[in-house]
mmCIF file of C-alpha atoms in Angstrom:
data_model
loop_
_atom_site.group_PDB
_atom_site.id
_atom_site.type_symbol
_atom_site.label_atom_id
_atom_site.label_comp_id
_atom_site.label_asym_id
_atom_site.label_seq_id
_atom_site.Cartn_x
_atom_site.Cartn_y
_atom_site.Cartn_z
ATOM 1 C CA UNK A 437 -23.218 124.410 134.932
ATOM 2 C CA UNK A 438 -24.295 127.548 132.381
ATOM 3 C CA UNK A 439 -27.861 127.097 133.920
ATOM 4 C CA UNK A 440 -26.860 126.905 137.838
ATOM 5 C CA UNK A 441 -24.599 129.929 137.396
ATOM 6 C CA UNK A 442 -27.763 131.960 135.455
ATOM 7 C CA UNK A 443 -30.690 130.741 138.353
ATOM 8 C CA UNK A 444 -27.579 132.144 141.121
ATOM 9 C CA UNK A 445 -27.047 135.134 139.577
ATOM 10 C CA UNK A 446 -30.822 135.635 138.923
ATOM 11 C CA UNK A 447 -32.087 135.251 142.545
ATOM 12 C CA UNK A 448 -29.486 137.901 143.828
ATOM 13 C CA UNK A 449 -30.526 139.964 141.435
ATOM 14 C CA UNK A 450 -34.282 139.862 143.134
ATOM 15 C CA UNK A 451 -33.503 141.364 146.410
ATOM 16 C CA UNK A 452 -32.013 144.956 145.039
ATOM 17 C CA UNK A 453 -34.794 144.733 142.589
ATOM 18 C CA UNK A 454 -37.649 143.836 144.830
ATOM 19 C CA UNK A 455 -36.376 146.632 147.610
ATOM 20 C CA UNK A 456 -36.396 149.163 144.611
ATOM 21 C CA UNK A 457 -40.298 148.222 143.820
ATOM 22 C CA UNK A 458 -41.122 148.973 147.403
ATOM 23 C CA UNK A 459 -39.499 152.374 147.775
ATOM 24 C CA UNK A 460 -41.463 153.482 144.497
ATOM 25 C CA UNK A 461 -44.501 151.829 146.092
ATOM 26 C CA UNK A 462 -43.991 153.840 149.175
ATOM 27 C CA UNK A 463 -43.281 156.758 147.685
ATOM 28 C CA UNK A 464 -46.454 156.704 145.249
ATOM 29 C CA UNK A 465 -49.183 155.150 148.152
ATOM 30 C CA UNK A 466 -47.588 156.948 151.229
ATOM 31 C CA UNK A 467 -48.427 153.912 153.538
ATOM 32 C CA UNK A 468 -45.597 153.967 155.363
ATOM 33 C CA UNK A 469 -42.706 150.894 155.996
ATOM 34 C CA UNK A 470 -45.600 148.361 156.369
ATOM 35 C CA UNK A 471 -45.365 147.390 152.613
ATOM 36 C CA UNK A 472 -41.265 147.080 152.592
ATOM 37 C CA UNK A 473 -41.256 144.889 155.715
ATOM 38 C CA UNK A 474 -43.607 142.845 154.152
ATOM 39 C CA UNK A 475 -41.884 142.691 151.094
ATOM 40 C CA UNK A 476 -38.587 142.087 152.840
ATOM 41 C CA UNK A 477 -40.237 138.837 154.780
ATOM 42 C CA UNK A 478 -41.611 137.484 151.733
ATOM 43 C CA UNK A 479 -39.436 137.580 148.886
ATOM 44 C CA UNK A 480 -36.785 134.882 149.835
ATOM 45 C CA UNK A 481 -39.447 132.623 149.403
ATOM 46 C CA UNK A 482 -41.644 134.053 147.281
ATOM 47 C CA UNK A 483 -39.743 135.526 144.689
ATOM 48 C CA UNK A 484 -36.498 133.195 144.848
ATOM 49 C CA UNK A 485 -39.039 129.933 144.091
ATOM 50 C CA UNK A 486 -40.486 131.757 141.749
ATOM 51 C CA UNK A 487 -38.009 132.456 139.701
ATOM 52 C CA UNK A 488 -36.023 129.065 140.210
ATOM 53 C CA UNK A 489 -39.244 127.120 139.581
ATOM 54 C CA UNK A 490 -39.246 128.985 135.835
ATOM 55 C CA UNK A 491 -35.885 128.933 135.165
ATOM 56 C CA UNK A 492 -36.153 125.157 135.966
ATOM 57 C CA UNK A 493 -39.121 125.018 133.769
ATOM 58 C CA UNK A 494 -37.494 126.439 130.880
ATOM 59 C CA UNK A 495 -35.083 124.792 128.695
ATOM 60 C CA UNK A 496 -31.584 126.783 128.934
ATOM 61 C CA UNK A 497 -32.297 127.552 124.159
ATOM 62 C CA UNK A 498 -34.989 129.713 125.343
ATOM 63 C CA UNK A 499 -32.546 132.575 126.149
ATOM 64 C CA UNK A 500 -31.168 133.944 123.212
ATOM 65 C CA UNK A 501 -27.381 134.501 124.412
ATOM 66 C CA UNK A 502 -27.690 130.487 123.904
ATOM 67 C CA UNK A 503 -28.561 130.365 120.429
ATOM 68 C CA UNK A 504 -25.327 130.936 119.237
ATOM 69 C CA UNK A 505 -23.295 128.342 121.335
ATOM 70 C CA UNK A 506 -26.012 125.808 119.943
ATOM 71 C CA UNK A 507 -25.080 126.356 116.138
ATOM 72 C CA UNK A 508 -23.353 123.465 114.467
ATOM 73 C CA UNK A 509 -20.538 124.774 111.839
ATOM 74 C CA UNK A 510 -19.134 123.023 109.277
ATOM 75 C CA UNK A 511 -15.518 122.554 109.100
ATOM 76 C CA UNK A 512 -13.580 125.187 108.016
ATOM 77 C CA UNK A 513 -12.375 125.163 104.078
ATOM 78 C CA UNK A 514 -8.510 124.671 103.959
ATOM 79 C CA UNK A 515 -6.507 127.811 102.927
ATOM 80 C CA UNK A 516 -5.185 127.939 99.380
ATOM 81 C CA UNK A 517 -2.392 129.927 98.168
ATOM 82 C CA UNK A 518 -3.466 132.684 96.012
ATOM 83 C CA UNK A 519 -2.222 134.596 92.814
ATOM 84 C CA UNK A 520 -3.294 137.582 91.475
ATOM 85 C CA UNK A 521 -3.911 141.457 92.525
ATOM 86 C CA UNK A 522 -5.190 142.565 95.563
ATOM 87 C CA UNK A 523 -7.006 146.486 95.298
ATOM 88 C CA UNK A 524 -8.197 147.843 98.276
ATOM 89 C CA UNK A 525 -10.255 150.976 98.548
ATOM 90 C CA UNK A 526 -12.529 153.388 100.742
ATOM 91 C CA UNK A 527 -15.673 155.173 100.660
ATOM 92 C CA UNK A 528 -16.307 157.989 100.256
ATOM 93 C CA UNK A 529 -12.784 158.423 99.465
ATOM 94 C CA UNK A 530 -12.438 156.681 96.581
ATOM 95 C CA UNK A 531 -15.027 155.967 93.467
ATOM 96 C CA UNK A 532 -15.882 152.666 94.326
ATOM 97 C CA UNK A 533 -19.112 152.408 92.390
ATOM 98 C CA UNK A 534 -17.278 154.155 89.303
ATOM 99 C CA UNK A 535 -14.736 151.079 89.311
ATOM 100 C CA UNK A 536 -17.654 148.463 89.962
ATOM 101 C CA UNK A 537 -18.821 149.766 87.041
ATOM 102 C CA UNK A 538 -16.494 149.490 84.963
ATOM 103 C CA UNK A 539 -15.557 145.924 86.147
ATOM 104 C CA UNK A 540 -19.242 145.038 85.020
ATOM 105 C CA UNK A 541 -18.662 146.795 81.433
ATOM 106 C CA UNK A 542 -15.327 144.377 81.109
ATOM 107 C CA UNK A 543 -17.323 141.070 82.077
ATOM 108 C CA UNK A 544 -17.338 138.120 79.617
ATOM 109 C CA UNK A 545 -19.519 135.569 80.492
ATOM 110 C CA UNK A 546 -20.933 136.063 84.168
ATOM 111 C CA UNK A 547 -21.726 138.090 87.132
ATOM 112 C CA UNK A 548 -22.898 137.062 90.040
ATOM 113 C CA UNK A 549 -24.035 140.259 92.687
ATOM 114 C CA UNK A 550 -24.903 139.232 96.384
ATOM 115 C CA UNK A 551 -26.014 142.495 98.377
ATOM 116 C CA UNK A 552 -28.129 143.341 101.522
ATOM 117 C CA UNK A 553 -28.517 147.020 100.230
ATOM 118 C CA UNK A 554 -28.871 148.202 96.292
ATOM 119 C CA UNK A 555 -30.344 150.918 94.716
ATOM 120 C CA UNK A 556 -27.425 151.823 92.476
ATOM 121 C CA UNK A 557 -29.265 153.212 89.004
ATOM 122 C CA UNK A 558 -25.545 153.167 87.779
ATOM 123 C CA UNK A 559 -25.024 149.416 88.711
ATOM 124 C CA UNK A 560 -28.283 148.454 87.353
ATOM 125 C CA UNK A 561 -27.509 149.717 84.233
ATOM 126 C CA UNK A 562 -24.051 148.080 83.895
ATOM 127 C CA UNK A 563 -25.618 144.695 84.991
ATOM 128 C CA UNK A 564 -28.541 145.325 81.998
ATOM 129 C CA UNK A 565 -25.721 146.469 79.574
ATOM 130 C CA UNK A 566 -23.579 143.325 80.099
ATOM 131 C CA UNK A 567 -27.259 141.320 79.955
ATOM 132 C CA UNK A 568 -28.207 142.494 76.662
ATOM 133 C CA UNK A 569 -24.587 141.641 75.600
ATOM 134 C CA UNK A 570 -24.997 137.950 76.579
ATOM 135 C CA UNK A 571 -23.542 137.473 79.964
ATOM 136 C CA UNK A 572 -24.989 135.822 82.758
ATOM 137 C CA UNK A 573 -26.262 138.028 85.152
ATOM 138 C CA UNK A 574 -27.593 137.076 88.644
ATOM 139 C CA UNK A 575 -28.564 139.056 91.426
ATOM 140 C CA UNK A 576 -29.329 137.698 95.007
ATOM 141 C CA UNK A 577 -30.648 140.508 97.402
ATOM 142 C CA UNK A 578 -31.976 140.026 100.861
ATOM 143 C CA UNK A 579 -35.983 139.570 101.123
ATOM 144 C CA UNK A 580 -36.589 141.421 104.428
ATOM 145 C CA UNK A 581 -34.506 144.704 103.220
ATOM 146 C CA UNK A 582 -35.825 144.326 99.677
ATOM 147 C CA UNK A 583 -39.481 142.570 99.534
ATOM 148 C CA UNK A 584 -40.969 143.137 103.474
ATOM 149 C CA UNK A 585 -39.875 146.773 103.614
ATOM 150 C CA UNK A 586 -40.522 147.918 100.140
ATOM 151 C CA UNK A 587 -39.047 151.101 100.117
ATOM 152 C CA UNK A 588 -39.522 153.356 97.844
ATOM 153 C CA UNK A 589 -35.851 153.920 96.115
ATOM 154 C CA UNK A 590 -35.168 149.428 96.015
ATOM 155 C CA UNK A 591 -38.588 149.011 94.248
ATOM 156 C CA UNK A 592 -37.623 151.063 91.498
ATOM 157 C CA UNK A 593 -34.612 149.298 90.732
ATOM 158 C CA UNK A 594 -35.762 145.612 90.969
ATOM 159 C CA UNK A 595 -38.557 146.492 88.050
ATOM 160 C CA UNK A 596 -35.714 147.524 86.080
ATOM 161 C CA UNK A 597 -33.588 144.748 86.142
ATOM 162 C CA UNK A 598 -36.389 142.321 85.268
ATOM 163 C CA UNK A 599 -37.190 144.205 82.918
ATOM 164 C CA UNK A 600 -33.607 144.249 81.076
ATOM 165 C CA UNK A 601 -33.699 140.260 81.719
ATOM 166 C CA UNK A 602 -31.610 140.023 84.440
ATOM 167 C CA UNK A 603 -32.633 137.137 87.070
ATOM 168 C CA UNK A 604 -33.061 139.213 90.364
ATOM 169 C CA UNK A 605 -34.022 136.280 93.319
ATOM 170 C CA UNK A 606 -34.296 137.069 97.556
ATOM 171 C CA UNK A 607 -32.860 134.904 100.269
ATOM 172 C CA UNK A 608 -35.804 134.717 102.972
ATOM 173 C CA UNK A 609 -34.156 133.006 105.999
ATOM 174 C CA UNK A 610 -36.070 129.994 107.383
ATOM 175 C CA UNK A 611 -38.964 130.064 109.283
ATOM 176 C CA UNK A 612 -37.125 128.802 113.168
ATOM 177 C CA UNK A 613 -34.406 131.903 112.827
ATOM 178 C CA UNK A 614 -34.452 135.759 112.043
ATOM 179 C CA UNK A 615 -31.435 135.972 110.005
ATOM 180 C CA UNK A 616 -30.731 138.320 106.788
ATOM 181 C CA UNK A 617 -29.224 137.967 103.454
ATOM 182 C CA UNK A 618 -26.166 140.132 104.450
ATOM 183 C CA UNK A 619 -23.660 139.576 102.222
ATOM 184 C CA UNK A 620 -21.835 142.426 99.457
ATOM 185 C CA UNK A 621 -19.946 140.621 97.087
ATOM 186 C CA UNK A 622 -19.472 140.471 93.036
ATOM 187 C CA UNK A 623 -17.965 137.712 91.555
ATOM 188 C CA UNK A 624 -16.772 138.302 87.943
ATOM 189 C CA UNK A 625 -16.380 135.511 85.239
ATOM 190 C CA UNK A 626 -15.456 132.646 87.983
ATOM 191 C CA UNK A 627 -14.780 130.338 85.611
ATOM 192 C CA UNK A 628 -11.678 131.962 84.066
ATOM 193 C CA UNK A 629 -8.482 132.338 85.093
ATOM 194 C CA UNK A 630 -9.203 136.221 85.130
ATOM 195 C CA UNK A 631 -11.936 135.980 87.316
ATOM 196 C CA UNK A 632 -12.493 138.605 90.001
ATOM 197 C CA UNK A 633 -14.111 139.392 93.143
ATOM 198 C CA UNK A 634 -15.231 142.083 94.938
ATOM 199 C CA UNK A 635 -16.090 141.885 98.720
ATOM 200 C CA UNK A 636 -16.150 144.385 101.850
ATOM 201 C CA UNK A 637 -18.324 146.488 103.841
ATOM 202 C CA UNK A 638 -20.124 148.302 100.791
ATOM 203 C CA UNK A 639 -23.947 147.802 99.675
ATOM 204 C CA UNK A 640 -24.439 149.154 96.514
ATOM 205 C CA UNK A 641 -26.334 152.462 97.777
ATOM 206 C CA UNK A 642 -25.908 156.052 97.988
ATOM 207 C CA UNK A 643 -25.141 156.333 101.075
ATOM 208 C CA UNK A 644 -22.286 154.046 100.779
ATOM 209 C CA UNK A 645 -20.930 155.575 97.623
ATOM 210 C CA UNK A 646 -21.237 159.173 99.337
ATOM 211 C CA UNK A 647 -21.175 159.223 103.251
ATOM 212 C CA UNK A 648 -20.517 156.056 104.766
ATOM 213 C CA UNK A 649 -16.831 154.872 105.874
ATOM 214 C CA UNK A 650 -16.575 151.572 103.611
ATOM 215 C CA UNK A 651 -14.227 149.196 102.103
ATOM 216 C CA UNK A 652 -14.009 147.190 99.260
ATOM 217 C CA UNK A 653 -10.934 144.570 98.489
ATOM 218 C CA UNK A 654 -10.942 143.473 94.624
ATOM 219 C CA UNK A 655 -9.165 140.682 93.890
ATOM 220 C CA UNK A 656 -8.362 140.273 90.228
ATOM 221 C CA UNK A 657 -7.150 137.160 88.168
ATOM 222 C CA UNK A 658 -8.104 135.150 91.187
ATOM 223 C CA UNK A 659 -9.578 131.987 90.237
ATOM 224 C CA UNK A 660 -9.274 130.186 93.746
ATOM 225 C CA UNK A 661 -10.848 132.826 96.156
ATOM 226 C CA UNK A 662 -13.851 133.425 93.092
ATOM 227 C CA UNK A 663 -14.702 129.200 93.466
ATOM 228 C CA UNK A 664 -15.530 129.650 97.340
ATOM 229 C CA UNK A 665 -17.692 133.126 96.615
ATOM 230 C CA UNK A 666 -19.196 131.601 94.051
ATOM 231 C CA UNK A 667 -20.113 127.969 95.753
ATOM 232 C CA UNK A 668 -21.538 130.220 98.742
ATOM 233 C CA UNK A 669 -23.637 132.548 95.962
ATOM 234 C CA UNK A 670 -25.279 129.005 94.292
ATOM 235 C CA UNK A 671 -25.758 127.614 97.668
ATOM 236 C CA UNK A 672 -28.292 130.427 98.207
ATOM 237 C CA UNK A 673 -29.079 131.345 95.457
ATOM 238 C CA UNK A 674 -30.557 127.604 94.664
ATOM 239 C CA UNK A 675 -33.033 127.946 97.864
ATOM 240 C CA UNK A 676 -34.095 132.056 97.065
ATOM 241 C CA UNK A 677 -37.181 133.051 95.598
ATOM 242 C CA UNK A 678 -37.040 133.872 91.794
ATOM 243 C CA UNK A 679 -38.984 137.700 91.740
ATOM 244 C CA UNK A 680 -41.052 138.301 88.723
#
């Protein structure tokens, strides 16, 4: 039905956009009305088949506004009742990468960082800090933004965290699709019962921290929320690629 309706609207499309070639054609050559009367005998056939003999040809997948409808989700998780504190703040309002920071400097035993953007020197040091004092520390950043484009202010801060030991790994997206790794969330000691995440609109950049309009929600002593961030975080994280 989605295909009939698209060939339809597709061939009546043709006949404004065939009459507009031939009054630029005329007005470029100068020859006159012959070429619009020709055109205007000879595109109902022409130009209709044409196009319904591709659009025939061509499976309905190969327009894009398809792809979507094709996807096959999974069932949604069930809602769980949650406990805790909720914070939410605003850049550039509010300090947001002053409070990440100190979040970080309060971790026991692991942080796990998902962002598209990051080139925090401030972050990168709190992540190193709690490193060297024995937490786990992974970082999952997006291979296009971080590995493909290479810019300069991201490939100064992935050499430093390898270097203080922190495991730094990129989600490529497969091969058939052109998705990114566009997550920004922190999940802090998910094990625990004080375990806390941070989520929003907010890469871990400048311009986040000082011009952007951004928001971060951080939920603290919330155990139930962390387990679904965190199962999402492995889930990639298991399939990135482990820089060096």
């Amino acid at each position: 039905m989605q295909q009939q309706e698209f060939k339809r609207q597709l061939i009546e499309w043709s006949g404004p956009l065939l009459r507009c070639l031939a009054f630029w054609l005329v007005l470029f050559t100068g020859y006159g009305k012959k070429p619009i009367v020709m055109l205007n005998r000879l595109y109902p056939q022409l130009l209709a088949g044409g196009i319904t003999l591709l659009i025939t040809l061509l499976p309905l997948q190969a327009f894009s506004f398809e792809k979507s409808k094709l996807q096959k989700f999974e069932s949604l998780p069930a809602s769980v009742a949650m406990q805790g504190e909720v914070q939410a703040l605003f850049a550039p309002r509010h300090d947001i990468e002053g409070v990440l920071v100190k979040l970080i400097h309060d971790a026991q035993h692991t942080v796990q960082l998902a962002a598209y953007g990051f080139t925090s020197r401030s972050l990168a040091q709190a992540l190193i800090q709690a490193k060297k004092r024995g937490v786990r520390v992974e970082v999952l950043l997006d291979y296009e933004r971080t590995v493909k484009e290479r810019a300069a202010d991201r490939m100064k801060i992935i050499p430093e965290l390898l270097a203080g030991g922190v495991m730094v790994r990129v989600w490529r997206a497969p091969a058939h699709t052109d998705g990114i790794m566009h997550h920004k969330f922190i999940v802090i000691d998910s094990a625990s019962k004080n375990a806390t995440v941070i989520t929003g609109s907010y890469n871990f950049t400048f311009s986040a921290r000082s011009r952007n309009a951004e928001n971060v929600l951080i939920l603290r002593n919330a155990q139930e929320a962390s387990k679904s961030f965190t199962q999402e975080f492995n889930q990639l994280y298991m399939h990135a690629i482990a820089l060096k």
